[in-house]
Each structure stands twice: as C-alpha cells, then as structure tokens.
Amino acid sequence: MNIDLDCHPTTEMLNKYVQGSLPTGWNVVLSAHLELCQKCRQEYGDLESAEVHSWSEGPVEEVANDFSDLVASIIKQPQQATADTPLSQESPITEIHMLDHSFTLPQVLAKAANDGLEWKKLAGGINQAKVNIDTETQCEFIYMSPGSQTPMHRHQGNEITLVLDGSFSDASGTYEAGDFVIRNNKDEHQPVSEKGCLCFAVLDSPLTFTQGLARLFNPINRFKFRKTIAHQS
Amino acid sequence: MGVSTLRLLVKFGSHRELFLIICDPTLKYSRYRGMTSAILKKGFPTRQRMSDLDQPSAKSASAHLSPPVDPDSDEYLLVETGNSQSTAAFNRLFQRYSSKIYAMGMKLTRNEQLSKDLVQEAMLNVWRKARLYDLDRGTAQSWIFTITRNRCFDMLRKLKRQPNTVTADDIWPQDNGSESALLPEGALHEEQGSLEAEASIIASYCKQLPEPQQAVIEQVYILDRTHDEAAEILKIPLGTLKSRLRLGVSKLRHLIGVDL
C-alpha cells in the first residue's frame, strides 16, 4: 500500500462514515478500504469512540411521545439467540477471476457483487461492471488489462478509486492494492496499467472525456463535452 | 505497570485479545483474535495450578478493590436484558436511550415522525439482540449507537427506494473475522524470554481473581474457546459465563491499573 502519497480517506470523510451521513456508494468504498487498511481502521475506531462519547453526553431532544405502550409491545417479541447468518454463506460471488489469478473481494464488495457482474469492454483495454447500489452515486468494478490505458478524462464531481489488486499509474503517481485515490473536478488524468489492475470506483457524476474518440462513445458524455468546450471558448 | 507498558504487551501479543479488551473496552475490531501463541500458553498457569492458589493471599490482594461492576451501568443492564429477559433492565435502558436515539434521528433525518420510528426500530433491536451483546462488541453505548445508526441508515434507504444490494450491516461490519491476517509483521517473532516474563506478570494478576472467574478467562482467552463451548465445558449457563467474564476482565483492569 502506498504510504508516501496520500492514498487514504480524509478524516472528514471517515467522520461522516462513522455518523452514517454519506450516500451508500461512498460508504461502500470506505468500508472496503477499511477492510484493507489497518491505519484507517485504527482512525475509524478512534473517531467512532469520540462520536459515541459526544452522542451519549450530548444534548438530547425531549420526545413528546409516551412510549409506555411501545416498551410493552417490544418485550413481547422473541429475542434472537444467534447472530445472523454470516455473509460468506449467502454470497455466491466472493472472488473475481482475472487472467492468471483470482482476487478475494472485501466483504461489502462481495455483497455488492451478489447479483452477478456483467463485464463490458470499453476502449483501451478497460473492462467495466456496474453495480446498482444507490441513486446518488455510480459504482463500478473496473478491470484494466495489462498494458491498458484509459482516455484522458476530467471529473465533473468526485471520483474515488479503490485499488483492489494490481496497480495503475497516472501523472501524480503509482497506486497499489488498498490505495484510496480521490479525484475531483480540478484533476485531469490518464491512468495506465502495465500489469493489470482491478479497482472499485464510485463517482458522483459522469466523467467528461477530453481527448480522442472516446468522448464520442457516450451521447451523454458527448453532450457534456460540447458544453465544456463551449464554456471554455 | 502503567498503561503504556500494557499497550506494549498488547502490541507484542501477550494474551492479545484479553489485553486489548482490558486496555480498550471500546475496541471494535478484535484484531488479534485467535493468535495466542504457544509460548504464551506455556507461560500461563493451567486451571489446575490456578486452583491450587492459597486463597488468603488472593483475598488480601483484592481486598481494597471497589466492586468492579456497577449494577446500574448500561453494560450490566444490557447483559441482564439478554440473559434473563429482564423487563426492568430493559425499561431502564429505554429511559436512558430513547431521547438520545431520537436526537440522532433528528440529526440524520430532520423529521419528527421518522425519529420516533427510529426509537421504536432501534429499541426493538436492542431487545432482540441483547443476548448477542458481549464484551467483544465494546461498551453498551457504542453497541446501541451502532444499532441506531444502522437502523436509521436502512430506514432512509428504504424511504428513498434505494436498491437492496447492500444494507447497513454489510457496510459497518460488527465483527471482522479476517483481522488476524493483519497482525503487524514480526509480532510473533519477539524475544521469547521477555514474552515469557510478561506472560508470568499477566498470570500473576489473573491469580488474584476468584477461581470461577479465572476459569472462564482461561477458557475464553487462553484456550480460545467460544462462549458457548466454554459454558458447556464449565457446565454453567451462558449468562453466568458472560457475567463472570465481565466481572473478571473488569477486575483485572482494575488490578492492572488501566484507567479508561
């Protein structure tokens, strides 16, 4: 994992994750990163303790309701004797097979891939499998075949790429398994992967391609591209 | 022995799980679970040797201790709710937590009705899952916090008609079984002599506990048995095992002087 480059979620992001105030897609990529990164798991633990503390000490809101009926009805319910079935028994997809090896997915991603992955070939040796997690983000697995290169693109909003296996590089550096790469609308980049790379990416809006034919592949992107160009000139 | 020494012990793996819990009762991820090494088992007295202790010295050592478990603590109430379906204990928890849960609901949903629904949802889950609460899950506060956050998250997802691909419990795992793989490199290759010395210090603290508590600690933390297995071996009810474990650990915490 990359230590020198800042390839971890920000404290602000982790804090929102602790509080449960992020859209599901962001939560999923954070959860997967935590499973791979001890440093962030530690930080998560500290932030959660602080949050629990301020929650239990903090101001309370008086509830107008009388809950006595509620208590009476709750205690009639049976108690659970065992924990819910662990994930591994219900999720058929726990690993992704690549050319010469396979990769075991973090738990939350195994669950996200539960319904099966439909891989689509994109330009430049890139393969993409979208997963339907929420309506606020776009989530996908990306497999860059060895020697692949994505077209130069810029982001409209935020994109988080979690490297699961292999590595990719762009002008800012090389990213390896576990790295949490954040890009926003100021960044324009062209990732390449020499040896192949499996990622999970979450975007909060579609990409804008700024180079080559790739921009014409998607009518929505094309429209955005025109808008971007018109804006610039 | 100060807290920092203990943290060191934890880092280098003397009865890791037990000491992680002693040092940090809120610990969420049982990172070192199941990694107790053979050296440490060797350095630790067996149950037979523990029971050979002369009781007076153990008593004098623990005579100054204040009662380790407050029967009005949230943890005690939660364990009571789970072990004996105690309505009184649950009522007490309800009084303490309903307004906190409501406040978290207002913060996350900004909606009164949803926040009331959350109180019902979360407290129902506290009741139903109380038997599953144990020390590995940290404090009662953090356990109830997690339940509340997760139920709120799922309520909102349902309301926004989000797909059911992942739920809150997938996103915030309760217990991560794969943690042991992440043990810091070299943790098991520390100098044996010092490990053995540390183990005997730990053992001497354990000896000061009443025999029944030593027995459950030995089963669960030294021999790595599950609560169910340990209860069966010791022929005691699961609830008794859990409360002895809790008493034992909190007494140890007190003896060692970890103040958290």
Coordinates of C-alpha atoms in Angstrom, one line a residue:
Chain A
M1 CA 0.0 0.0 0.0
N2 CA 1.1 3.5 -0.8
I3 CA 2.2 5.4 2.3
D4 CA 4.0 8.4 0.7
L5 CA 1.2 9.6 -1.4
D6 CA -1.9 10.4 0.5
C7 CA -4.0 7.4 -0.6
H8 CA -6.4 7.3 2.3
P9 CA -9.8 8.8 3.0
T10 CA -9.8 12.2 4.7
T11 CA -10.7 12.4 8.4
E12 CA -13.8 14.4 7.4
M13 CA -14.9 11.6 5.2
L14 CA -14.3 8.9 7.8
N15 CA -16.2 11.0 10.3
K16 CA -19.2 11.2 8.1
Y17 CA -18.9 7.4 7.5
V18 CA -19.0 6.9 11.3
Q19 CA -22.1 9.1 11.6
G20 CA -23.8 7.4 8.7
S21 CA -24.4 10.6 6.8
L22 CA -22.9 9.6 3.4
P23 CA -24.7 8.2 0.4
T24 CA -24.5 4.4 0.3
G25 CA -21.9 4.3 -2.6
W26 CA -19.4 6.3 -0.6
N27 CA -20.0 4.1 2.5
V28 CA -19.3 1.0 0.4
V29 CA -16.0 2.1 -0.9
L30 CA -14.9 3.4 2.6
S31 CA -15.9 0.1 4.2
A32 CA -13.9 -1.8 1.6
H33 CA -10.9 0.4 2.2
L34 CA -11.1 -0.1 5.9
E35 CA -11.0 -3.9 5.5
L36 CA -7.8 -3.5 3.6
C37 CA -6.1 -0.7 5.6
Q38 CA -5.2 -1.1 9.3
K39 CA -4.2 2.6 9.7
C40 CA -7.6 3.8 8.7
R41 CA -9.3 1.1 10.7
Q42 CA -7.5 2.5 13.7
E43 CA -8.5 6.0 12.9
Y44 CA -12.1 4.8 12.4
G45 CA -12.1 3.2 15.8
D46 CA -10.9 6.5 17.4
L47 CA -13.4 8.6 15.6
E48 CA -16.2 6.2 16.5
S49 CA -15.3 6.3 20.1
A50 CA -15.3 10.1 20.0
E51 CA -18.7 10.1 18.2
V52 CA -20.2 7.6 20.6
H53 CA -19.0 9.7 23.5
S54 CA -20.4 13.0 22.2
W55 CA -23.6 11.2 21.3
S56 CA -24.1 9.9 24.8
E57 CA -23.0 13.1 26.5
G58 CA -24.6 15.5 24.0
P59 CA -27.9 17.3 24.1
V60 CA -31.0 15.2 24.0
E61 CA -34.3 16.0 22.3
E62 CA -37.3 15.6 24.5
V63 CA -39.8 13.3 22.8
A64 CA -43.4 14.3 23.1
N65 CA -44.5 10.7 22.8
D66 CA -45.5 8.4 25.6
F67 CA -43.6 5.3 24.8
S68 CA -45.0 3.1 27.5
D69 CA -47.1 1.1 25.1
L70 CA -44.1 0.7 22.9
V71 CA -42.0 -0.9 25.7
A72 CA -44.8 -3.3 26.4
S73 CA -45.1 -4.4 22.8
I74 CA -41.3 -4.7 22.4
I75 CA -40.9 -7.1 25.3
K76 CA -43.4 -9.4 23.9
Q77 CA -41.1 -10.0 20.9
P78 CA -38.8 -13.1 21.0
Q79 CA -35.1 -12.5 21.5
Q80 CA -32.6 -13.6 19.0
A81 CA -30.4 -16.4 20.2
T82 CA -27.7 -16.5 17.5
A83 CA -26.1 -13.9 15.2
D84 CA -27.4 -13.5 11.7
T85 CA -26.0 -15.8 9.0
P86 CA -22.6 -14.7 8.1
L87 CA -22.2 -13.3 4.7
S88 CA -20.0 -16.0 3.2
Q89 CA -22.8 -18.5 3.3
E90 CA -25.2 -16.4 1.3
S91 CA -23.0 -14.6 -1.2
P92 CA -22.1 -16.7 -4.3
I93 CA -19.5 -14.2 -5.6
T94 CA -16.6 -13.7 -3.2
E95 CA -13.8 -13.5 -5.7
I96 CA -13.1 -12.1 -9.1
H97 CA -11.1 -14.2 -11.5
M98 CA -8.6 -12.5 -13.7
L99 CA -6.3 -13.7 -16.4
D100 CA -3.9 -15.7 -14.3
H101 CA -5.2 -15.5 -10.7
S102 CA -8.2 -14.6 -8.7
F103 CA -8.9 -12.0 -6.1
T104 CA -11.0 -12.3 -2.9
L105 CA -13.3 -9.3 -2.5
P106 CA -13.7 -7.4 0.7
Q107 CA -17.0 -8.4 2.3
V108 CA -19.0 -5.4 1.4
L109 CA -18.0 -5.7 -2.3
A110 CA -18.8 -9.4 -2.3
K111 CA -22.2 -8.4 -1.2
A112 CA -22.5 -5.7 -3.8
A113 CA -21.5 -8.2 -6.5
N114 CA -24.0 -10.7 -5.2
D115 CA -26.4 -10.4 -8.2
G116 CA -23.6 -11.1 -10.6
L117 CA -21.3 -8.9 -12.6
E118 CA -21.8 -8.1 -16.2
W119 CA -18.5 -7.1 -17.7
K120 CA -18.5 -4.6 -20.6
K121 CA -15.5 -3.9 -22.7
L122 CA -14.6 -0.3 -23.1
A123 CA -11.9 1.4 -25.2
G124 CA -8.3 1.0 -24.4
G125 CA -8.4 -2.5 -22.7
I126 CA -10.7 -1.4 -19.9
N127 CA -13.5 -3.6 -18.6
Q128 CA -16.3 -2.3 -16.5
A129 CA -19.0 -3.9 -14.4
K130 CA -21.6 -1.6 -12.9
V131 CA -23.3 -2.4 -9.6
N132 CA -26.5 -0.8 -8.6
I133 CA -26.0 0.4 -5.1
D134 CA -27.9 3.7 -4.8
T135 CA -29.3 6.5 -6.9
E136 CA -26.8 9.1 -5.8
T137 CA -23.6 7.6 -7.0
Q138 CA -22.4 5.4 -9.8
C139 CA -20.5 2.4 -8.6
E140 CA -18.5 0.0 -10.8
F141 CA -15.7 -2.5 -10.8
I142 CA -13.0 -1.7 -13.3
Y143 CA -10.5 -4.2 -14.6
M144 CA -7.7 -2.6 -16.6
S145 CA -6.0 -5.4 -18.7
P146 CA -2.2 -5.4 -18.7
G147 CA -0.9 -2.6 -20.9
S148 CA -4.2 -0.7 -20.9
Q149 CA -4.8 3.0 -20.9
T150 CA -7.9 5.0 -20.2
P151 CA -8.6 8.0 -22.3
M152 CA -7.6 11.4 -20.8
H153 CA -10.5 12.5 -18.7
R154 CA -11.6 15.0 -16.2
H155 CA -14.2 14.6 -13.5
Q156 CA -17.3 16.6 -13.1
G157 CA -17.7 15.8 -9.5
N158 CA -15.8 13.4 -7.2
E159 CA -14.4 10.0 -8.0
I160 CA -12.9 7.6 -5.6
T161 CA -11.0 4.7 -6.9
L162 CA -10.0 1.9 -4.6
V163 CA -7.3 -0.3 -6.0
L164 CA -8.1 -3.9 -5.1
D165 CA -5.4 -5.8 -7.0
G166 CA -2.5 -4.9 -9.3
S167 CA -1.6 -1.3 -9.8
F168 CA -2.1 1.7 -12.1
S169 CA -0.3 5.0 -12.6
D170 CA -1.1 8.5 -13.7
A171 CA 0.8 11.7 -13.8
S172 CA 0.6 12.0 -10.0
G173 CA 2.0 8.6 -9.1
T174 CA 1.5 4.8 -9.0
Y175 CA -1.3 3.3 -7.0
E176 CA -1.3 -0.2 -5.5
A177 CA -3.7 -2.5 -3.7
G178 CA -5.5 -0.8 -0.9
D179 CA -4.9 2.7 -2.2
F180 CA -7.8 5.1 -2.0
V181 CA -7.5 7.6 -4.8
I182 CA -9.6 10.7 -4.7
R183 CA -10.1 12.8 -7.8
N184 CA -12.2 15.9 -8.2
N185 CA -13.2 18.3 -11.0
K186 CA -9.8 20.0 -10.9
D187 CA -8.0 16.9 -11.9
E188 CA -7.5 15.7 -15.5
H189 CA -5.8 12.3 -15.7
Q190 CA -5.0 9.4 -17.9
P191 CA -4.5 6.2 -15.9
V192 CA -2.4 3.4 -17.4
S193 CA -1.8 0.0 -16.1
E194 CA 1.2 -2.0 -17.1
K195 CA 0.5 -5.3 -15.3
G196 CA -3.3 -5.0 -15.0
C197 CA -5.4 -3.6 -12.2
L198 CA -8.7 -4.4 -10.5
C199 CA -10.4 -1.4 -8.9
F200 CA -13.7 -0.4 -7.4
A201 CA -14.8 3.1 -8.4
V202 CA -17.5 5.4 -7.1
L203 CA -18.5 8.6 -8.9
D204 CA -21.0 11.2 -8.0
S205 CA -21.4 12.3 -11.6
P206 CA -20.4 11.0 -15.1
L207 CA -16.9 11.6 -16.4
T208 CA -16.1 14.1 -19.1
F209 CA -13.7 12.8 -21.7
T210 CA -11.4 15.5 -23.0
Q211 CA -9.4 13.6 -25.6
G212 CA -9.7 11.3 -28.6
L213 CA -12.6 9.4 -29.9
A214 CA -13.7 8.0 -26.6
R215 CA -15.6 11.2 -25.9
L216 CA -18.0 10.2 -28.8
F217 CA -18.9 6.8 -27.3
N218 CA -21.4 8.1 -24.9
P219 CA -24.0 10.5 -26.1
I220 CA -24.4 12.0 -22.6
N221 CA -20.7 12.4 -22.3
R222 CA -20.6 14.0 -25.8
F223 CA -23.2 16.5 -24.8
K224 CA -21.3 17.3 -21.6
F225 CA -18.1 17.5 -23.7
R226 CA -19.7 20.1 -26.0
K227 CA -20.9 22.1 -23.1
T228 CA -17.4 22.0 -21.5
I229 CA -15.8 23.2 -24.8
A230 CA -18.4 25.9 -25.4
H231 CA -17.8 27.1 -21.9
Q232 CA -14.1 27.2 -22.4
S233 CA -14.0 29.1 -25.7
Chain B
M1 CA 2.8 -1.4 35.3
G2 CA 1.5 1.5 33.5
V3 CA -0.8 1.8 30.6
S4 CA 2.0 2.3 28.1
T5 CA 3.7 -0.9 29.2
L6 CA 0.4 -2.7 28.8
R7 CA -0.1 -1.2 25.3
L8 CA 3.3 -2.6 24.5
L9 CA 2.2 -6.0 25.8
V10 CA -0.7 -5.8 23.6
K11 CA 1.4 -4.9 20.6
F12 CA 3.7 -7.8 21.1
G13 CA 0.9 -10.1 21.7
S14 CA 0.7 -11.4 25.3
H15 CA -2.8 -12.8 25.5
R16 CA -3.7 -10.3 23.0
E17 CA -7.4 -10.4 22.9
L18 CA -7.8 -10.2 26.7
F19 CA -5.4 -7.4 27.0
L20 CA -6.8 -5.4 24.1
I21 CA -10.1 -5.6 25.9
I22 CA -8.5 -4.6 29.2
C23 CA -6.8 -1.6 27.6
D24 CA -9.6 -0.6 25.3
P25 CA -13.0 -1.8 26.2
T26 CA -14.5 0.0 23.3
L27 CA -12.3 -1.9 20.8
K28 CA -14.4 -2.7 17.8
Y29 CA -12.2 -4.9 15.7
S30 CA -10.9 -7.9 17.6
R31 CA -7.7 -7.6 15.6
Y32 CA -5.6 -10.2 17.3
R33 CA -8.3 -12.8 17.9
G34 CA -7.1 -16.3 17.9
M35 CA -3.5 -15.5 17.7
T36 CA -2.4 -16.6 21.1
S37 CA 0.9 -18.2 20.6
A38 CA 2.1 -21.5 22.1
I39 CA 4.8 -19.7 24.2
L40 CA 2.2 -17.7 26.0
K41 CA 0.1 -20.8 26.7
K42 CA 3.2 -22.3 28.2
G43 CA 3.9 -19.3 30.3
F44 CA 0.4 -19.2 31.6
P45 CA -0.7 -21.4 34.5
T46 CA -3.2 -24.1 33.8
R47 CA -6.5 -24.1 35.5
Q48 CA -5.3 -26.8 38.0
R49 CA -2.4 -24.6 39.1
M50 CA -4.7 -21.6 39.4
S51 CA -7.0 -23.5 41.7
D52 CA -4.1 -24.6 43.9
L53 CA -3.7 -21.0 45.0
D54 CA -3.8 -20.2 48.6
Q55 CA -6.9 -18.1 48.9
P56 CA -5.9 -15.7 51.7
S57 CA -3.2 -14.0 49.7
A58 CA -5.6 -13.6 46.8
K59 CA -8.1 -12.1 49.1
S60 CA -5.7 -9.7 50.7
A61 CA -4.6 -8.5 47.3
S62 CA -8.1 -7.8 46.1
A63 CA -9.5 -6.6 49.5
H64 CA -9.1 -2.9 48.5
L65 CA -11.0 -3.3 45.3
S66 CA -14.2 -1.5 44.8
P67 CA -17.0 -3.5 43.3
P68 CA -16.0 -3.9 39.7
V69 CA -19.4 -3.9 38.1
D70 CA -22.0 -1.3 38.7
P71 CA -25.4 -2.9 38.6
D72 CA -26.8 0.3 37.2
S73 CA -24.3 0.5 34.4
D74 CA -25.6 0.3 30.8
E75 CA -23.5 -2.9 30.2
Y76 CA -24.9 -4.6 33.3
L77 CA -28.5 -3.7 32.2
L78 CA -27.9 -4.9 28.7
V79 CA -26.5 -8.2 29.8
E80 CA -29.4 -8.6 32.2
T81 CA -31.9 -7.8 29.4
G82 CA -30.3 -10.5 27.3
N83 CA -29.6 -13.2 29.9
S84 CA -32.9 -13.0 31.9
Q85 CA -35.2 -11.1 29.6
S86 CA -35.3 -8.5 32.4
T87 CA -38.1 -6.1 31.7
A88 CA -36.9 -3.8 34.5
A89 CA -33.4 -3.6 33.0
F90 CA -34.8 -3.0 29.5
N91 CA -37.1 -0.3 30.8
R92 CA -34.1 1.4 32.4
L93 CA -32.2 1.3 29.1
F94 CA -35.2 2.6 27.3
Q95 CA -35.4 5.6 29.6
R96 CA -31.7 6.3 29.2
Y97 CA -31.5 5.9 25.4
S98 CA -34.8 6.9 23.8
S99 CA -34.1 10.6 23.8
K100 CA -30.6 10.0 22.6
I101 CA -31.9 7.9 19.8
Y102 CA -34.5 10.5 19.0
A103 CA -31.8 13.2 18.9
M104 CA -29.7 11.1 16.4
G105 CA -32.8 10.6 14.3
M106 CA -33.5 14.3 14.2
K107 CA -29.9 15.0 13.2
L108 CA -29.9 12.4 10.4
T109 CA -33.5 12.7 9.1
R110 CA -34.7 16.1 10.3
N111 CA -38.1 14.5 10.6
E112 CA -40.0 14.0 13.9
Q113 CA -42.1 11.1 12.7
L114 CA -39.0 9.2 11.3
S115 CA -37.1 9.9 14.5
K116 CA -40.0 8.4 16.6
D117 CA -40.0 5.4 14.2
L118 CA -36.3 5.2 14.8
V119 CA -36.7 5.0 18.6
Q120 CA -39.1 2.0 18.0
E121 CA -36.8 0.3 15.5
A122 CA -33.6 0.8 17.4
M123 CA -35.0 -0.2 20.8
L124 CA -36.7 -3.2 19.3
N125 CA -33.3 -4.3 18.0
V126 CA -31.7 -3.7 21.4
W127 CA -34.2 -6.0 22.9
R128 CA -34.0 -8.7 20.3
K129 CA -30.2 -8.7 20.0
A130 CA -29.4 -8.2 23.7
R131 CA -28.3 -11.8 24.1
L132 CA -25.7 -11.3 21.4
Y133 CA -24.1 -8.4 23.2
D134 CA -20.8 -9.2 24.8
L135 CA -17.5 -7.6 25.7
D136 CA -16.0 -8.0 22.2
R137 CA -18.6 -5.6 21.0
G138 CA -17.3 -2.8 23.2
T139 CA -19.3 -0.7 25.6
A140 CA -23.1 -0.8 25.7
Q141 CA -23.1 2.8 24.5
S142 CA -21.2 2.0 21.3
W143 CA -23.3 -1.1 20.7
I144 CA -26.5 0.8 20.9
F145 CA -25.0 3.6 18.8
T146 CA -24.2 1.1 16.1
I147 CA -27.7 -0.3 16.2
T148 CA -29.2 3.1 16.0
R149 CA -27.0 4.4 13.1
N150 CA -27.5 1.2 11.1
R151 CA -31.3 1.1 11.6
C152 CA -31.6 4.8 10.7
F153 CA -29.5 4.2 7.6
D154 CA -31.6 1.3 6.4
M155 CA -34.8 3.2 7.1
L156 CA -33.7 6.1 5.0
R157 CA -32.5 3.8 2.2
K158 CA -36.0 2.2 2.1
L159 CA -37.6 5.6 2.1
K160 CA -35.5 6.7 -0.8
R161 CA -36.3 3.5 -2.6
Q162 CA -32.7 2.5 -2.9
P163 CA -31.9 -0.9 -4.2
N164 CA -31.3 -3.6 -1.6
T165 CA -27.8 -4.5 -2.8
V166 CA -26.0 -3.7 0.4
T167 CA -27.5 -2.9 3.9
A168 CA -26.1 -1.1 6.9
D169 CA -24.8 -4.3 8.4
D170 CA -22.7 -5.0 5.3
I171 CA -21.3 -1.5 5.4
W172 CA -20.4 -1.4 9.1
P173 CA -19.4 -5.0 9.9
Q174 CA -20.0 -5.9 13.6
D175 CA -17.2 -8.4 13.8
N176 CA -14.5 -8.8 11.3
G177 CA -13.2 -12.3 11.3
S178 CA -10.3 -11.7 8.9
E179 CA -8.5 -9.4 11.2
S180 CA -5.9 -11.8 12.4
A181 CA -4.3 -11.7 8.9
L182 CA -3.4 -8.1 9.6
L183 CA -1.3 -8.7 12.7
P184 CA 1.8 -6.5 12.4
E185 CA 4.7 -8.3 10.9
G186 CA 7.1 -9.7 13.3
A187 CA 4.7 -9.6 16.2
L188 CA 5.1 -13.3 16.8
H189 CA 8.9 -13.3 16.5
E190 CA 9.6 -11.2 19.5
E191 CA 12.2 -12.2 22.0
Q192 CA 10.8 -15.3 23.8
G193 CA 12.4 -14.5 27.2
S194 CA 10.6 -11.2 27.6
L195 CA 7.4 -12.6 26.3
E196 CA 7.6 -15.3 29.0
A197 CA 8.3 -12.7 31.6
E198 CA 5.3 -10.7 30.5
A199 CA 3.1 -13.7 30.5
S200 CA 4.0 -14.5 34.1
I201 CA 3.2 -11.0 35.1
I202 CA -0.2 -11.3 33.5
A203 CA -0.7 -14.7 35.1
S204 CA 0.1 -13.3 38.5
Y205 CA -2.7 -10.8 38.0
C206 CA -5.1 -13.5 36.9
K207 CA -4.2 -15.5 40.1
Q208 CA -5.7 -12.7 42.1
L209 CA -9.2 -13.3 40.7
P210 CA -11.7 -15.6 42.3
E211 CA -11.4 -19.1 40.9
P212 CA -14.6 -19.2 38.9
Q213 CA -13.5 -16.0 37.1
Q214 CA -10.1 -17.4 36.4
A215 CA -11.7 -20.5 34.9
V216 CA -13.8 -18.5 32.4
I217 CA -10.9 -16.3 31.4
E218 CA -8.8 -19.3 30.8
Q219 CA -11.4 -21.0 28.7
V220 CA -12.2 -18.0 26.5
Y221 CA -8.9 -16.0 26.3
I222 CA -6.2 -18.6 26.8
L223 CA -7.8 -21.6 25.2
D224 CA -9.6 -19.6 22.6
R225 CA -13.0 -21.3 23.2
T226 CA -16.2 -19.6 22.1
H227 CA -18.6 -18.5 24.9
D228 CA -20.9 -21.4 24.1
E229 CA -18.2 -24.0 24.2
A230 CA -16.7 -22.6 27.4
A231 CA -20.2 -22.6 29.1
E232 CA -20.7 -26.2 28.2
I233 CA -17.2 -27.3 29.4
L234 CA -17.6 -25.5 32.7
K235 CA -21.2 -26.6 32.9
I236 CA -22.6 -23.2 33.7
P237 CA -25.3 -21.2 31.8
L238 CA -24.1 -18.9 29.1
G239 CA -25.4 -15.9 31.0
T240 CA -23.3 -16.8 34.0
L241 CA -20.3 -17.3 31.9
K242 CA -20.7 -13.9 30.3
S243 CA -21.2 -12.1 33.6
R244 CA -18.2 -13.9 35.2
L245 CA -16.1 -12.9 32.2
R246 CA -17.2 -9.4 32.5
L247 CA -16.5 -9.3 36.2
G248 CA -13.1 -10.9 35.7
V249 CA -12.0 -8.6 33.0
S250 CA -13.1 -5.5 34.8
K251 CA -11.4 -6.7 38.0
L252 CA -8.2 -7.3 36.0
R253 CA -8.5 -3.9 34.5
H254 CA -8.7 -2.5 38.0
L255 CA -5.8 -4.6 39.3
I256 CA -3.5 -3.6 36.5
G257 CA -4.5 0.0 36.9
V258 CA -5.7 0.7 33.4
D259 CA -8.0 3.6 33.9
L260 CA -10.2 4.1 30.9

